[in-house]
Short mmCIF file of C-alpha atoms in Angstrom, two decimals:
data_model
loop_
_atom_site.label_atom_id
_atom_site.label_comp_id
_atom_site.label_asym_id
_atom_site.label_seq_id
_atom_site.Cartn_x
_atom_site.Cartn_y
_atom_site.Cartn_z
CA MET A 1 -57.16 -137.30 49.11
CA THR A 2 -57.96 -135.51 52.39
CA ASP A 3 -56.10 -134.30 55.51
CA PRO A 4 -56.55 -136.31 58.70
CA ILE A 5 -59.39 -134.12 60.07
CA ALA A 6 -61.41 -134.27 56.85
CA ARG A 7 -60.82 -137.94 56.42
CA SER A 8 -61.93 -138.56 60.06
CA ARG A 9 -65.06 -136.53 59.39
CA ARG A 10 -65.96 -138.55 56.27
CA TRP A 11 -65.46 -141.77 58.14
CA THR A 12 -67.73 -140.53 60.89
CA THR A 13 -70.40 -139.56 58.36
CA LEU A 14 -70.16 -143.02 56.76
CA LEU A 15 -70.49 -144.69 60.07
CA ARG A 16 -73.56 -142.68 61.04
CA ALA A 17 -75.66 -142.49 57.90
CA PRO A 18 -77.90 -145.38 56.91
CA ARG A 19 -77.31 -147.23 53.67
CA ALA A 20 -80.44 -148.98 52.16
CA GLY A 21 -81.77 -149.86 55.62
CA MET A 22 -78.34 -151.14 56.89
CA PRO A 23 -76.10 -149.39 59.40
CA ALA A 24 -73.44 -147.45 57.44
CA ILE A 25 -70.72 -149.15 59.29
CA VAL A 26 -71.21 -151.76 56.69
CA PRO A 27 -69.24 -149.94 53.86
CA THR A 28 -66.34 -149.48 56.22
CA LEU A 29 -66.25 -153.07 57.30
CA CYS A 30 -66.71 -154.13 53.70
CA ALA A 31 -63.82 -151.99 52.59
CA TYR A 32 -61.57 -153.50 55.19
CA GLY A 33 -62.32 -156.97 53.86
CA GLY A 34 -62.13 -156.05 50.27
CA LEU A 35 -65.88 -156.64 49.94
CA ARG A 36 -68.18 -154.50 48.03
CA LEU A 37 -71.87 -153.51 48.65
CA ARG A 38 -74.48 -155.22 46.54
CA GLY A 39 -76.05 -153.11 43.87
CA ARG A 40 -73.07 -150.75 43.80
CA SER A 41 -72.36 -151.30 40.06
CA ALA A 42 -73.70 -152.70 36.86
CA PRO A 43 -71.15 -155.25 35.73
CA LEU A 44 -69.65 -155.03 32.27
CA GLN A 45 -70.24 -157.90 29.75
CA ALA A 46 -66.53 -158.78 29.95
CA ASP A 47 -64.38 -157.84 32.91
CA VAL A 48 -61.19 -158.47 31.01
CA LEU A 49 -60.85 -155.22 29.11
CA GLY A 50 -57.60 -155.62 27.27
CA ARG A 51 -54.18 -157.27 26.88
CA LEU A 52 -50.74 -156.13 25.84
CA GLY A 53 -48.03 -158.77 25.90
CA THR A 54 -47.98 -160.36 29.36
CA LEU A 55 -50.10 -157.55 30.81
CA GLU A 56 -53.84 -157.69 31.26
CA VAL A 57 -56.25 -154.97 32.31
CA ARG A 58 -59.49 -155.96 33.93
CA LEU A 59 -61.88 -155.15 36.77
CA ALA A 60 -61.49 -156.66 40.23
CA ARG A 61 -63.66 -159.83 40.44
CA THR A 62 -63.26 -160.82 44.22
CA ALA A 63 -62.56 -159.42 47.55
CA ALA A 64 -59.06 -160.78 47.26
CA ASP A 65 -58.55 -158.68 44.08
CA VAL A 66 -59.65 -155.51 45.88
CA ARG A 67 -57.28 -156.37 48.81
CA ARG A 68 -54.44 -156.83 46.37
CA ALA A 69 -55.20 -153.34 44.79
CA GLN A 70 -55.23 -151.90 48.46
CA ARG A 71 -51.92 -153.60 49.17
CA LEU A 72 -50.44 -152.06 45.99
CA ARG A 73 -51.66 -148.66 46.96
CA PHE A 74 -50.13 -149.00 50.46
CA ASP A 75 -46.79 -150.00 48.98
CA VAL A 76 -46.72 -146.89 46.73
CA PHE A 77 -48.42 -144.28 48.84
CA PHE A 78 -47.07 -145.26 52.27
CA ARG A 79 -43.83 -147.12 51.69
CA GLU A 80 -42.46 -145.45 48.63
CA MET A 81 -43.97 -141.99 49.06
CA SER A 82 -44.61 -139.82 52.15
CA ALA A 83 -48.24 -140.68 53.14
CA ILE A 84 -48.82 -141.33 56.81
CA PRO A 85 -50.97 -144.42 57.40
CA ASP A 86 -53.83 -144.33 59.88
CA ALA A 87 -54.31 -147.23 62.38
CA ALA A 88 -56.36 -149.40 60.03
CA ALA A 89 -53.86 -149.10 57.11
CA ARG A 90 -50.95 -149.70 59.37
CA LEU A 91 -52.54 -152.79 60.90
CA ALA A 92 -53.62 -154.30 57.53
CA ARG A 93 -50.66 -152.95 55.52
CA ARG A 94 -53.31 -151.94 52.98
CA ASP A 95 -54.61 -148.50 51.90
CA ILE A 96 -58.23 -148.84 52.97
CA ASP A 97 -60.99 -146.40 52.36
CA PRO A 98 -64.81 -146.80 52.73
CA TYR A 99 -65.23 -145.81 49.05
CA ASP A 100 -63.49 -149.15 48.15
CA ALA A 101 -66.79 -150.80 48.99
CA VAL A 102 -68.67 -148.93 46.37
CA CYS A 103 -66.21 -148.41 43.62
CA ASP A 104 -65.05 -150.58 40.74
CA HIS A 105 -61.27 -151.35 40.89
CA LEU A 106 -59.40 -151.46 37.59
CA LEU A 107 -56.30 -153.66 37.74
CA VAL A 108 -53.31 -154.26 35.52
CA LEU A 109 -51.79 -157.67 36.06
CA ASP A 110 -48.57 -159.26 34.83
CA HIS A 111 -48.89 -162.86 33.95
CA ALA A 112 -45.07 -163.11 33.67
CA THR A 113 -44.59 -162.37 37.42
CA PRO A 114 -46.67 -164.59 39.60
CA GLY A 115 -47.56 -163.19 43.03
CA ARG A 116 -49.21 -164.91 46.01
CA ALA A 117 -50.61 -168.35 45.39
CA GLY A 118 -49.28 -168.19 41.82
CA ARG A 119 -51.67 -165.50 40.71
CA PRO A 120 -50.53 -162.80 38.20
CA SER A 121 -49.06 -159.83 40.22
CA VAL A 122 -51.19 -156.62 40.43
CA VAL A 123 -48.84 -153.94 39.05
CA GLY A 124 -51.20 -151.08 38.46
CA THR A 125 -54.66 -149.88 39.66
CA TYR A 126 -57.30 -147.18 39.27
CA ARG A 127 -60.54 -146.65 41.30
CA LEU A 128 -63.67 -145.83 39.37
CA LEU A 129 -66.79 -144.31 40.89
CA ARG A 130 -69.80 -143.66 38.60
CA GLN A 131 -72.14 -140.80 39.37
CA GLU A 132 -75.30 -142.97 40.04
CA VAL A 133 -73.29 -145.07 42.52
CA ALA A 134 -71.82 -142.06 44.23
CA GLU A 135 -75.21 -140.37 44.66
CA ARG A 136 -76.58 -143.49 46.45
CA GLN A 137 -73.49 -143.77 48.63
CA GLY A 138 -72.77 -140.29 49.93
CA GLY A 139 -71.21 -138.41 46.97
CA PHE A 140 -67.87 -138.33 45.23
CA TYR A 141 -64.64 -138.63 47.14
CA SER A 142 -63.19 -135.48 45.65
CA ALA A 143 -66.17 -133.45 47.01
CA ALA A 144 -64.33 -133.33 50.31
CA GLU A 145 -61.80 -130.93 48.68
CA PHE A 146 -63.61 -129.39 45.68
CA ASP A 147 -67.12 -128.01 44.87
CA VAL A 148 -68.14 -130.85 42.79
CA ALA A 149 -71.87 -130.15 43.61
CA ALA A 150 -71.74 -126.98 41.52
CA LEU A 151 -70.28 -128.83 38.58
CA LEU A 152 -72.95 -131.45 38.68
CA ALA A 153 -75.65 -128.78 38.98
CA ARG A 154 -74.41 -127.09 35.82
CA HIS A 155 -74.44 -130.26 33.84
CA ARG A 156 -77.49 -132.32 34.94
CA ASP A 157 -77.76 -134.25 31.80
CA ALA A 158 -74.13 -135.45 31.90
CA ARG A 159 -73.03 -138.75 33.40
CA PHE A 160 -69.83 -138.36 35.48
CA LEU A 161 -67.07 -140.75 36.37
CA GLU A 162 -64.56 -140.06 39.16
CA LEU A 163 -61.05 -141.53 38.75
CA GLY A 164 -58.93 -141.93 41.90
CA ARG A 165 -56.27 -143.79 43.82
CA SER A 166 -54.15 -144.33 40.69
CA CYS A 167 -50.78 -146.02 41.18
CA VAL A 168 -48.27 -148.18 39.37
CA LEU A 169 -45.32 -150.26 40.67
CA PRO A 170 -42.01 -148.44 39.79
CA PRO A 171 -40.67 -151.02 37.29
CA TYR A 172 -43.93 -150.68 35.33
CA ARG A 173 -44.11 -146.95 35.10
CA ASN A 174 -43.78 -147.00 31.34
CA LYS A 175 -45.88 -146.33 28.15
CA ARG A 176 -47.24 -149.93 28.02
CA THR A 177 -48.76 -150.01 31.47
CA VAL A 178 -50.16 -146.51 31.31
CA GLU A 179 -51.60 -147.23 27.84
CA LEU A 180 -53.26 -150.29 29.12
CA LEU A 181 -54.76 -148.52 32.07
CA TRP A 182 -56.17 -145.84 29.83
CA HIS A 183 -57.48 -148.56 27.52
CA GLY A 184 -59.34 -149.97 30.48
CA ILE A 185 -60.73 -146.62 31.38
CA TRP A 186 -61.86 -145.86 27.85
CA SER A 187 -63.53 -149.25 27.54
CA TYR A 188 -65.35 -148.64 30.91
CA VAL A 189 -66.35 -145.15 29.72
CA LEU A 190 -67.87 -146.48 26.49
CA ALA A 191 -69.54 -149.47 28.19
CA HIS A 192 -71.29 -147.18 30.70
CA ARG A 193 -71.92 -144.35 28.27
CA LEU A 194 -70.23 -141.82 30.43
CA ASP A 195 -69.73 -138.15 29.48
CA VAL A 196 -67.17 -136.57 31.89
CA MET A 197 -64.21 -137.86 33.92
CA ILE A 198 -63.24 -135.95 37.08
CA GLY A 199 -60.91 -136.44 40.05
CA CYS A 200 -58.04 -135.13 42.00
CA ALA A 201 -54.41 -135.36 40.89
CA SER A 202 -51.56 -134.81 43.22
CA LEU A 203 -48.24 -132.94 43.13
CA GLU A 204 -45.80 -134.19 45.71
CA GLY A 205 -45.21 -131.80 48.66
CA THR A 206 -47.24 -129.53 50.85
CA ASP A 207 -45.51 -126.28 50.48
CA PRO A 208 -47.27 -124.40 47.72
CA ASP A 209 -44.37 -121.84 47.42
CA ARG A 210 -42.04 -124.72 46.44
CA LEU A 211 -44.68 -125.87 43.93
CA ALA A 212 -45.21 -122.19 42.53
CA LEU A 213 -43.95 -123.05 39.07
CA PRO A 214 -46.18 -126.02 38.21
CA LEU A 215 -49.21 -124.59 40.07
CA SER A 216 -48.94 -121.22 38.28
CA PHE A 217 -48.45 -123.00 34.94
CA LEU A 218 -51.66 -124.95 35.54
CA HIS A 219 -53.47 -121.81 36.56
CA HIS A 220 -52.45 -119.72 33.59
CA PHE A 221 -52.29 -122.26 30.78
CA ALA A 222 -54.41 -125.31 31.67
CA ARG A 223 -57.51 -124.04 33.34
CA ALA A 224 -60.80 -125.73 32.42
CA ALA A 225 -63.31 -123.73 30.43
CA ASP A 226 -65.71 -121.80 32.61
CA PRO A 227 -68.61 -124.28 32.28
CA TRP A 228 -66.42 -127.08 33.50
CA ARG A 229 -64.34 -125.16 36.11
CA VAL A 230 -64.54 -126.36 39.65
CA GLY A 231 -63.23 -124.42 42.67
CA ALA A 232 -61.48 -125.74 45.80
CA LEU A 233 -63.77 -125.55 48.85
CA PRO A 234 -63.23 -122.12 50.52
CA ARG A 235 -61.95 -123.49 53.78
CA ARG A 236 -59.25 -125.54 51.92
CA HIS A 237 -58.50 -123.30 48.96
CA VAL A 238 -54.84 -122.64 48.17
CA GLU A 239 -54.00 -120.01 45.58
CA MET A 240 -52.35 -121.43 42.35
CA ASN A 241 -51.61 -118.04 40.82
CA ARG A 242 -48.23 -117.56 42.47
CA LEU A 243 -46.19 -116.34 39.56
CA PRO A 244 -47.02 -113.99 36.69
CA ALA A 245 -47.79 -115.77 33.41
CA ALA A 246 -44.97 -113.87 31.61
CA THR A 247 -42.32 -115.18 33.92
CA ILE A 248 -43.21 -118.87 33.57
CA ASP A 249 -40.75 -121.10 31.87
CA ARG A 250 -43.25 -123.50 30.19
CA LYS A 251 -40.78 -126.16 29.38
CA ALA A 252 -39.51 -126.29 33.07
CA ALA A 253 -43.06 -126.13 34.37
CA LEU A 254 -44.01 -129.22 32.34
CA HIS A 255 -40.87 -130.99 33.51
CA ALA A 256 -41.97 -130.27 37.05
CA LEU A 257 -45.45 -131.78 36.65
CA PRO A 258 -46.15 -135.42 37.57
CA PRO A 259 -46.55 -137.73 34.61
CA LEU A 260 -50.18 -138.41 35.52
CA VAL A 261 -51.05 -134.65 35.33
CA LYS A 262 -49.28 -134.34 31.99
CA GLY A 263 -51.08 -137.34 30.74
CA TYR A 264 -54.45 -135.80 31.59
CA LEU A 265 -53.47 -132.51 29.87
CA ARG A 266 -52.37 -134.34 26.70
CA LEU A 267 -55.87 -136.03 26.60
CA GLY A 268 -57.63 -132.63 26.79
CA ALA A 269 -58.38 -132.25 30.45
CA GLY A 270 -58.63 -128.92 32.25
CA ILE A 271 -57.68 -127.88 35.75
CA GLY A 272 -59.87 -126.32 38.44
CA ASP A 273 -59.48 -123.16 40.43
CA GLY A 274 -57.42 -123.49 43.66
CA ALA A 275 -55.46 -126.36 45.02
CA VAL A 276 -55.88 -128.40 48.37
CA ILE A 277 -53.03 -129.46 50.68
CA ASP A 278 -53.37 -133.10 51.77
CA ARG A 279 -51.11 -133.39 54.73
CA GLN A 280 -51.78 -137.11 55.33
CA PHE A 281 -50.57 -137.99 51.83
CA GLY A 282 -47.99 -135.20 51.72
CA THR A 283 -49.36 -133.75 48.58
CA THR A 284 -50.99 -130.74 46.96
CA ASP A 285 -54.05 -131.71 44.99
CA VAL A 286 -55.66 -130.08 41.90
CA PHE A 287 -58.94 -130.89 40.28
CA ILE A 288 -59.03 -132.65 36.93
CA VAL A 289 -62.02 -132.43 34.60
CA LEU A 290 -62.11 -134.18 31.28
CA PRO A 291 -65.32 -134.11 29.13
CA VAL A 292 -65.27 -137.15 26.76
CA ALA A 293 -66.21 -134.65 23.95
CA ALA A 294 -62.89 -132.76 24.66
CA ILE A 295 -60.60 -135.86 24.28
CA SER A 296 -58.10 -135.39 21.48
CA THR A 297 -59.18 -137.22 18.33
CA ARG A 298 -55.62 -138.54 18.10
CA TYR A 299 -56.14 -140.52 21.29
CA ILE A 300 -59.57 -141.69 20.42
CA GLY A 301 -58.10 -142.92 17.10
CA HIS A 302 -55.24 -144.51 19.02
CA PHE A 303 -57.50 -146.65 21.32
CA GLY A 304 -60.24 -147.01 18.84
CA GLU A 305 -63.69 -145.58 18.91
CA ALA A 306 -64.91 -148.94 20.22
CA ALA A 307 -61.78 -149.54 22.44
CA GLN A 308 -60.65 -152.30 20.11
CA ARG A 309 -56.92 -151.60 20.00
CA HIS A 310 -55.96 -153.93 22.93
CA ALA A 311 -59.34 -155.72 23.23
CA ALA A 312 -59.05 -159.04 24.97
#
């Protein structure tokens, strides 16, 4: 996530830079229509990745699927939370980003609650961007906030996956939905032989002093190991070390963390240095890095080494 100035700069870059001989306005227009650029991704053998009861996790198949994911994101980020929509989002009533044209979109659908035209409702989504796709299309989304280039340079042989734009409808914020989303991500990681997951995670609010407890907890007790640590860009860096380690009530700090961040930490993720304030979305962002080799064996055992637990 970015503030309005940075977001505007990235849109301008996308509009100006060429894409495989085409004007780069194409990714923006594609994203608005829910379309995706050709050659952006190698499809999986099966786009339905898992089922749990009436819920199904799969990749978006059509432009309509992408628009449904964008609509869900709009409902969560802009209607439920405190994000401020730009003109395009307000007009379409969808959260639209040029990266939508180059990412894969993971969807959780509920077959028990039909939506428009009788299709299963989209109740959860994640956006997935593989390194080889990002490098052809202008880089990772999180590079607007954090020094991702330094991380990639240190691990040239690793294959990275960026996770982003995660959201779930309120009635579905439970273990079943989150488990199915992670089953889908794990299936995707295995299918594409990926080594590291990265991305931004958000704490609600833009006043770092009011977030001193969770930010300081992450700084003192959850930082990534040096080879994997990523710093916030200097011009956007917000200090996370706001309280001495000895004064932190760990139980209270964990309680103050968003469920998504706690989930990453349980899996074995580490946190970068410095946070970034995203005023458009009303959040304070931290960087997450999760090498596949660091994932707890408990969770690999739970989902299965071949992602067979909830396989379709």
